[in-house]
Each structure stands twice: as C-alpha cells, then as structure tokens.
GROMACS .gro file of C-alpha atoms in nm:
model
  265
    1UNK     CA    1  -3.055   2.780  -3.083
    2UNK     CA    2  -2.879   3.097  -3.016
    3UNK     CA    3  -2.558   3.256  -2.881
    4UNK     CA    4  -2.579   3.617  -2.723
    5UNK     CA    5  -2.318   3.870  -2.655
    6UNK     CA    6  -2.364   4.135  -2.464
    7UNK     CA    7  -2.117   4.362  -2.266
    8UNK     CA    8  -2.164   4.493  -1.919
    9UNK     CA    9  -2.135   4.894  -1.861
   10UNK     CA   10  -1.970   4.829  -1.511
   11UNK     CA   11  -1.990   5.239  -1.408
   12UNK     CA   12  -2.394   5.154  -1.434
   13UNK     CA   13  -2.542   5.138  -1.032
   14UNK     CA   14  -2.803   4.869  -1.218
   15UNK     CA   15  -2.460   4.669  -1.343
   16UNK     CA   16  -2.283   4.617  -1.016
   17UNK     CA   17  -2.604   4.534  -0.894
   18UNK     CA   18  -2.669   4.248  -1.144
   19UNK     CA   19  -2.268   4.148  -1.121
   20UNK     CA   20  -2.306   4.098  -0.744
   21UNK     CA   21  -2.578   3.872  -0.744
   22UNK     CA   22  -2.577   3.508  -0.964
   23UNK     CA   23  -2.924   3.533  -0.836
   24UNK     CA   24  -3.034   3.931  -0.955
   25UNK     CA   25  -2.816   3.805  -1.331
   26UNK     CA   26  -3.053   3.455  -1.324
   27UNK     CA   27  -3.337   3.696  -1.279
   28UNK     CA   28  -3.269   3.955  -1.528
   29UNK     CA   29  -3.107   3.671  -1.809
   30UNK     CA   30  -3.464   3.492  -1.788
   31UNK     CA   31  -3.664   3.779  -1.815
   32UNK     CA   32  -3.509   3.808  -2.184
   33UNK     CA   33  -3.797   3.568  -2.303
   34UNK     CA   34  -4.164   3.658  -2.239
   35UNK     CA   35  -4.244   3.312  -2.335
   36UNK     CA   36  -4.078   3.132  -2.009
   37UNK     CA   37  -4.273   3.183  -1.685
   38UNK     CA   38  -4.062   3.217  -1.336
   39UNK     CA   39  -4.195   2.887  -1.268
   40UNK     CA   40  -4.100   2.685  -1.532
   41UNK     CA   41  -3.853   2.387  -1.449
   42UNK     CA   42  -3.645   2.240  -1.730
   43UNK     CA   43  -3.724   1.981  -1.905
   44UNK     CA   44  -3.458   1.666  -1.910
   45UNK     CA   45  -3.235   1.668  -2.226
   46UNK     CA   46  -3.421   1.941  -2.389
   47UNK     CA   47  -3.220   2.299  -2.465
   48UNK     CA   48  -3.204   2.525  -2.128
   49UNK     CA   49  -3.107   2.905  -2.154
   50UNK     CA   50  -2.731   2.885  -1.950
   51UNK     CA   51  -2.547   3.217  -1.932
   52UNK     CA   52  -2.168   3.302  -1.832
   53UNK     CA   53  -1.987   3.611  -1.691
   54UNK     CA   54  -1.628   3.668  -1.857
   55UNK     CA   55  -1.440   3.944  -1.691
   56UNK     CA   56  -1.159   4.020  -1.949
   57UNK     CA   57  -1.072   4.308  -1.751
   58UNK     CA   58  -1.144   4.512  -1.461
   59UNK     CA   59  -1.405   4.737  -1.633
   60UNK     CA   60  -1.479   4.480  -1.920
   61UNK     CA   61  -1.752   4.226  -1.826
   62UNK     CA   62  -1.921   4.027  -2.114
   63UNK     CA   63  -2.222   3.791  -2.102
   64UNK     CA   64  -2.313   3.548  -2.310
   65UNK     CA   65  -2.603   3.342  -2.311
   66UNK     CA   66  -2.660   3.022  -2.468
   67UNK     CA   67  -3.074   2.992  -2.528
   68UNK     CA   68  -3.340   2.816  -2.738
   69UNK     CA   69  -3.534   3.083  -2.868
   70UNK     CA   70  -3.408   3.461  -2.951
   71UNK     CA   71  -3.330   3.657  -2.635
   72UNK     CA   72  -3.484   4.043  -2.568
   73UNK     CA   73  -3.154   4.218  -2.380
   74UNK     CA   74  -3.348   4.532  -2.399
   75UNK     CA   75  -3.425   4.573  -2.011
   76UNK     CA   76  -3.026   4.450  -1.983
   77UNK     CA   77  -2.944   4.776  -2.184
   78UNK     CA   78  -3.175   4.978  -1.970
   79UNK     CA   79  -2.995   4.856  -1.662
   80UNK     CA   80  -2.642   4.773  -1.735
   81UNK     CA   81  -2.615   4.908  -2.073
   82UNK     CA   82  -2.574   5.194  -2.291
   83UNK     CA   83  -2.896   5.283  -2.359
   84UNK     CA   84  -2.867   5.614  -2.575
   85UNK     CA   85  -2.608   5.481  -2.790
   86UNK     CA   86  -2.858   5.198  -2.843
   87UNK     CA   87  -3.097   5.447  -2.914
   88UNK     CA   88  -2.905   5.627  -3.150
   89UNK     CA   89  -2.852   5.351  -3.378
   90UNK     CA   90  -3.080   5.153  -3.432
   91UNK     CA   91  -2.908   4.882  -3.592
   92UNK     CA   92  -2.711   4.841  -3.272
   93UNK     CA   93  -2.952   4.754  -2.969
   94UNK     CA   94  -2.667   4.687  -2.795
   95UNK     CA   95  -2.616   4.331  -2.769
   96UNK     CA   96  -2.549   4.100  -3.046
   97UNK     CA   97  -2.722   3.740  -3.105
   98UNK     CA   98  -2.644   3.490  -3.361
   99UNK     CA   99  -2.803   3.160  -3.490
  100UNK     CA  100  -2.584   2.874  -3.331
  101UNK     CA  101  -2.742   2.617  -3.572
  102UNK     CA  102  -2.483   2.635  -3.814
  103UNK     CA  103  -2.182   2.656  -3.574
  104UNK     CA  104  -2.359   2.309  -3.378
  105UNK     CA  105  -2.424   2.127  -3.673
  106UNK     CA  106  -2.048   2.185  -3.854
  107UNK     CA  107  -1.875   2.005  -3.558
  108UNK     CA  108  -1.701   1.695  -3.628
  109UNK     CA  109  -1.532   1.406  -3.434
  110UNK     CA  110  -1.130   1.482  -3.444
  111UNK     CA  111  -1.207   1.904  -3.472
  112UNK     CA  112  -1.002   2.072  -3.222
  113UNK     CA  113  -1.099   2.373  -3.042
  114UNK     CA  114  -1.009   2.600  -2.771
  115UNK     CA  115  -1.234   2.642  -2.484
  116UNK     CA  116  -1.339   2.809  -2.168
  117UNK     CA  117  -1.592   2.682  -1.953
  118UNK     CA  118  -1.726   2.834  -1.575
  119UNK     CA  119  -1.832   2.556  -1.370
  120UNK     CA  120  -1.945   2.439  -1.035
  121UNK     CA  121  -1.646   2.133  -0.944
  122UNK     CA  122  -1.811   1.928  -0.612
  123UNK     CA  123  -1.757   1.598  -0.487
  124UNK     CA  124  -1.972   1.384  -0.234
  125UNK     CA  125  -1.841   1.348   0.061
  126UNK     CA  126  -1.907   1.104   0.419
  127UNK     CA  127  -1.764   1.293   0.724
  128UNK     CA  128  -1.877   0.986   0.942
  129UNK     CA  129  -1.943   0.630   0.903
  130UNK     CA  130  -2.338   0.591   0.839
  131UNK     CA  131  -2.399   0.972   0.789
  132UNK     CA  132  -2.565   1.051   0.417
  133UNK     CA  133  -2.347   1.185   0.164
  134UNK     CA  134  -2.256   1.557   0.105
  135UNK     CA  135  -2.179   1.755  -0.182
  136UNK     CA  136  -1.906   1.938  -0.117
  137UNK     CA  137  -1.698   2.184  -0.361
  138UNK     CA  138  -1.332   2.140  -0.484
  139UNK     CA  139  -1.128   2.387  -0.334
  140UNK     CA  140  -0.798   2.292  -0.492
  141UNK     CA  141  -0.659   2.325  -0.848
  142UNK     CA  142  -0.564   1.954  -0.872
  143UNK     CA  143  -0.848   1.828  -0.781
  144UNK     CA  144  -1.075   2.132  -0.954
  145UNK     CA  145  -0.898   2.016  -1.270
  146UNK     CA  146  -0.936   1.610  -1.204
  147UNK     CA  147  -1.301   1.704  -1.184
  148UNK     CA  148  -1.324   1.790  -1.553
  149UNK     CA  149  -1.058   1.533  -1.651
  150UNK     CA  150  -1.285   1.248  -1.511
  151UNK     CA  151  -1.242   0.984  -1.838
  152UNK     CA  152  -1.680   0.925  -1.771
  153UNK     CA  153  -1.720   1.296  -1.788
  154UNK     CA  154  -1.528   1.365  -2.096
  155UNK     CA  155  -1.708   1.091  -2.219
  156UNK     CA  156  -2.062   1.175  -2.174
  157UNK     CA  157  -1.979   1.578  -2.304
  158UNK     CA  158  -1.818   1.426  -2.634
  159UNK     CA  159  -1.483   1.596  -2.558
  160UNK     CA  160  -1.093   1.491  -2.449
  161UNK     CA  161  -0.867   1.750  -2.325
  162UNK     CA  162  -0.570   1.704  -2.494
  163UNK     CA  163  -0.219   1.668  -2.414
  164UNK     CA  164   0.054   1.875  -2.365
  165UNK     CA  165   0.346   1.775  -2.582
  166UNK     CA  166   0.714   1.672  -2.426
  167UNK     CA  167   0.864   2.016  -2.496
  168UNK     CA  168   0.599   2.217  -2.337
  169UNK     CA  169   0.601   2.054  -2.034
  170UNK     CA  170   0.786   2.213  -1.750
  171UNK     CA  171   0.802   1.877  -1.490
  172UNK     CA  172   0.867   1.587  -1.685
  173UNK     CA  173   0.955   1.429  -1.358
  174UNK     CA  174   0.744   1.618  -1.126
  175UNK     CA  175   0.478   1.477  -0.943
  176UNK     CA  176   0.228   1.546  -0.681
  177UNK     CA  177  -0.108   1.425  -0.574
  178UNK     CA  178  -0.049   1.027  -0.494
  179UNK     CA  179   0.242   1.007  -0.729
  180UNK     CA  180  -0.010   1.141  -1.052
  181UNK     CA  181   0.099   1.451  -1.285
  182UNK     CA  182   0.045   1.745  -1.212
  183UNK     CA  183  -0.277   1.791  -1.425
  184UNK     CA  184  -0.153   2.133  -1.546
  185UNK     CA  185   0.169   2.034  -1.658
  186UNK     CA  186   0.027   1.715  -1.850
  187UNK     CA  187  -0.308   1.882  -1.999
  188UNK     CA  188  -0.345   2.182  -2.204
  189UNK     CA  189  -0.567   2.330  -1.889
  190UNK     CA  190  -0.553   2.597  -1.672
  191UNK     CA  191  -0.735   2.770  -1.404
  192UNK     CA  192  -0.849   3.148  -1.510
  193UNK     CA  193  -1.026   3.219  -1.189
  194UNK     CA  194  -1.210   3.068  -0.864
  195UNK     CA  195  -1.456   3.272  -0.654
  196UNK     CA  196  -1.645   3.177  -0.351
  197UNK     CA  197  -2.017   3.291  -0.363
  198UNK     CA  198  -2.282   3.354  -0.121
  199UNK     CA  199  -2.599   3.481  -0.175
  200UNK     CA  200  -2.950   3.525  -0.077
  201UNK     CA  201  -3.204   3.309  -0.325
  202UNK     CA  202  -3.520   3.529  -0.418
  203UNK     CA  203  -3.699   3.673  -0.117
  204UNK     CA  204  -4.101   3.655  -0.091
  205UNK     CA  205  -4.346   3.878  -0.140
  206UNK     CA  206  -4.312   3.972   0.226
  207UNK     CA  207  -4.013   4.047   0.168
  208UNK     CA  208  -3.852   3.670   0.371
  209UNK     CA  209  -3.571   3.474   0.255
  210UNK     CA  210  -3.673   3.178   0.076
  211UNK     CA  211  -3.436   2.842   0.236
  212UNK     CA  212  -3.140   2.896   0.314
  213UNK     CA  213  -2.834   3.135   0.143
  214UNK     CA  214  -2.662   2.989  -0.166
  215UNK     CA  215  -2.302   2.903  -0.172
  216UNK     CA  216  -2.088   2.797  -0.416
  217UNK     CA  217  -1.729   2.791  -0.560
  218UNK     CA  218  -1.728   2.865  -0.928
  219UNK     CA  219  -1.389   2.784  -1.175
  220UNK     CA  220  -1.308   2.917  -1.511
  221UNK     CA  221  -1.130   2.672  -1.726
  222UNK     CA  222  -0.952   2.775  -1.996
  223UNK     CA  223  -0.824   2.491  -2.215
  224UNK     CA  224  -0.787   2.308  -2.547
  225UNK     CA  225  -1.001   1.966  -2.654
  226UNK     CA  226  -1.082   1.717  -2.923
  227UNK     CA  227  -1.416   1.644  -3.023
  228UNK     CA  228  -1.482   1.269  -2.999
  229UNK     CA  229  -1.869   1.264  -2.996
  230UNK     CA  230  -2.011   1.552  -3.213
  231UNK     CA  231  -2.389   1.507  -3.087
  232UNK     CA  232  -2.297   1.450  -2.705
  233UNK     CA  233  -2.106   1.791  -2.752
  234UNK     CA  234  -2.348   1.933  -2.892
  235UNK     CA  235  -2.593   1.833  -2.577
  236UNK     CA  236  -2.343   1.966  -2.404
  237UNK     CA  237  -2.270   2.300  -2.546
  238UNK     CA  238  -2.647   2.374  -2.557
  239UNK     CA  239  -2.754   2.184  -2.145
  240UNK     CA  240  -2.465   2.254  -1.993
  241UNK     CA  241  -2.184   2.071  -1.783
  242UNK     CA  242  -2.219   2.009  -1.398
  243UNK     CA  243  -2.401   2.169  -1.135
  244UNK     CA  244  -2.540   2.549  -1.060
  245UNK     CA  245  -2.600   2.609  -1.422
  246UNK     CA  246  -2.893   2.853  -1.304
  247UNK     CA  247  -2.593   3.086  -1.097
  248UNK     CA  248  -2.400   3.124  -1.420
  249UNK     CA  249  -2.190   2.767  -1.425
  250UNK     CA  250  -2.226   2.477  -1.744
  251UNK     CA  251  -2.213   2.726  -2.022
  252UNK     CA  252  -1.909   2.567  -2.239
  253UNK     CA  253  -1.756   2.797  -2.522
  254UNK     CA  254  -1.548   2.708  -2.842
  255UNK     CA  255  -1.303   2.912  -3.056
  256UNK     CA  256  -1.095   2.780  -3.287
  257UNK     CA  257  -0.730   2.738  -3.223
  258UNK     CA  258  -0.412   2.928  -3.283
  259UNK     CA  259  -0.241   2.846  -3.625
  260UNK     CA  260   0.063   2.737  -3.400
  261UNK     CA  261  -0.133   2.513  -3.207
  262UNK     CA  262  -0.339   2.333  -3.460
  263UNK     CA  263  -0.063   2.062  -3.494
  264UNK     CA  264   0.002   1.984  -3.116
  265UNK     CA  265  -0.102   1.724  -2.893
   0.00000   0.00000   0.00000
C-alpha cells in the first residue's frame, strides 16, 4: 500500500479543470496506474485506490491518494503541476509517495489519533407508504455528524470518536435534536466544510451523456478517535468509509495528536 501527496498549482487552466469535476479528478487519479483498465470494478474487501481534495487555503489544494500499487502523478504534473521545477530536479517529480505498510501495521487498539475524513453522509428515505426506499443526503450538521457517530459504524471501521471532557464543553445543559447533545459539543468533531456537487458522468464517444448527472453532498470531518479494532481500521483506512468513494469521499486520514491533547477524553 501507498499514500501520495501531491499539491495542486491552482493558477494551472488544466487544475481548475480537474478541481471542478470529481469526475475529470476520478479520471486523471486512475490514470496514475497503467496496470488498471477504465473498466475494472473493485473487487469486495480487497485494497481500492480512494483519493481526497484538502483545500487548506484558497490557492493551496492538496491530494492525496490512498492506492495498492505505486502511483505515476506525472501527467498530474503536466496538467496541474509544476512541471519545470519537476524537471529541474530530478529528485523532486513533484509529488511525494510513501510506503503505508509500516504506518498500517504499527496501529494498535487504545492509539489515539487525529483525523479528517471527506465523506458522502445519506440516509434512506420513504416519501410515501409502499413507495421503494431512497437514498437521500444529510443536509444538516446534526444529523451529518450522527451519521459517522452511528455505534454499528464505528464499529465495523475499528474506531470511537472520543469525548469531549466537562471543561471543554460549552452546553453542559444544552440540548437539541429530540432532547440528545448536541453532537459537537459532546464529541471531539467538527464540520470543516459541506459542498453540494453536480456533475456530468463521462460522456460517450459521440460525445452523449452517459445516465443521468451526479449529485452529491460531500462533508469534511475533522476530529479525534480511539482505535478499538486495529485490522477493521486498517480495512478501513485502505477501502474506504461510505458511499461515492470514486468522486473523492471514504479516504480516512490519521495524524497523531497534540501533546496537550494526548491525555483527554
């Protein structure tokens, strides 16, 4: 397994292209391995290549990909890049990929991590009686957060979130939804960013749409979690979590902690 880094010249006409389009970055992210043909279709529980868009600021834009096998970035350079300064040295191609082996392999039940994670939060839905189901996205924090709080789905990634202590917690009598917590009061979780997508899947030869347009809502979570199943995370850190993991959603992240928050929760 492998973890790529590699940062986005936004001023590039070939970058905002890729940036506005989950489905021109799917594209252009796959075409980093000449061994996997357009057509191939994941197999269950084996490694998938997931990829993630963090936009740290307005003109910083990093992606990082998540992949079986050793990604080639060099057409990402071409495009979105900076290709002479690649060119110049050649010990910098301009994107930076590291074994993930070791990092997978150290993790432990009871390590504690910081995270961030871009996902795809739906629901099912009935409008009517006797109508089949929908899925339908979360379009509010509290319930955007209670979807990654479910006590199944922490289960089956391997994770908790943890808990906010007393002091940090500004409503320690506060409630909302149905009498519950406020999630992001209780939990240290928090929203980063939500965006509302639509977009056109990959046309035909002929140049016709292919089904209909795409649309999703995609949430950043930013948070803090205990490992509690080492080899479900790691499942999890190298399938993915939740739906649209094609569009740039599922692709979990770790870092470790802040000395002063090591000893919280």
């Amino acid at each position: 397994m492998y973890l790529s880094r590699f940062r986005v010249n936004t001023a590039r006409p070939g970058a905002r292209r890729l940036l506005s389009s989950p489905q021109a970055m799917h594209a252009a992210v796959m075409s980093s391995f000449p061994h996997l043909l357009p057509t191939d279709v994941p197999v269950p529980d084996a490694p998938r290549v997931l990829w993630r868009l963090d936009q740290r600021a307005r003109a910083e834009v990093v992606l990082y990909v998540v992949s079986s096998d050793r990604p080639d970035l060099t057409h990402l350079v071409e495009q979105a890049g900076w290709p002479a300064a690649a060119t110049a040295d050649p010990q910098n191609p301009g994107w930076q990929t590291r074994p993930y082996a070791p990092f997978l392999d150290r993790l432990a039940t009871g390590d504690r991590w910081s995270f961030r994670l871009t996902a795809n939060p739906v629901h099912t839905i009935r409008r009517k009686e006797g109508e089949p189901r929908k899925v339908t996205a979360h379009l509010t924090p509290v319930h955007q957060m209670g979807w990654l709080l479910d006590p199944q789905r922490q289960e089956r990634c391997g994770f908790r979130i943890l808990e906010k202590p007393d002091d940090r917690r500004l409503l320690p009598h506060g409630t909302t939804h149905r009498g519950r917590p406020h999630p992001g009061d209780r939990y240290e979780l928090s929203i980063g960013d939500t965006r509302s997508l639509s977009f056109d899947k990959a046309r035909g030869t002929d140049g016709s749409r292919r089904g209909k347009p795409v649309t999703l809502v995609t949430v950043t979570f930013d948070g803090r979690l205990e490992v509690t199943d080492p080899d479900a995370l790691r499942r999890t850190l190298t399938q993915g979590i939740g739906r649209a993991r094609a569009y740039g959603c599922g692709l979990l992240t770790l870092a470790p902690l802040a000395p002063s928050t090591r000893q919280t929760a």
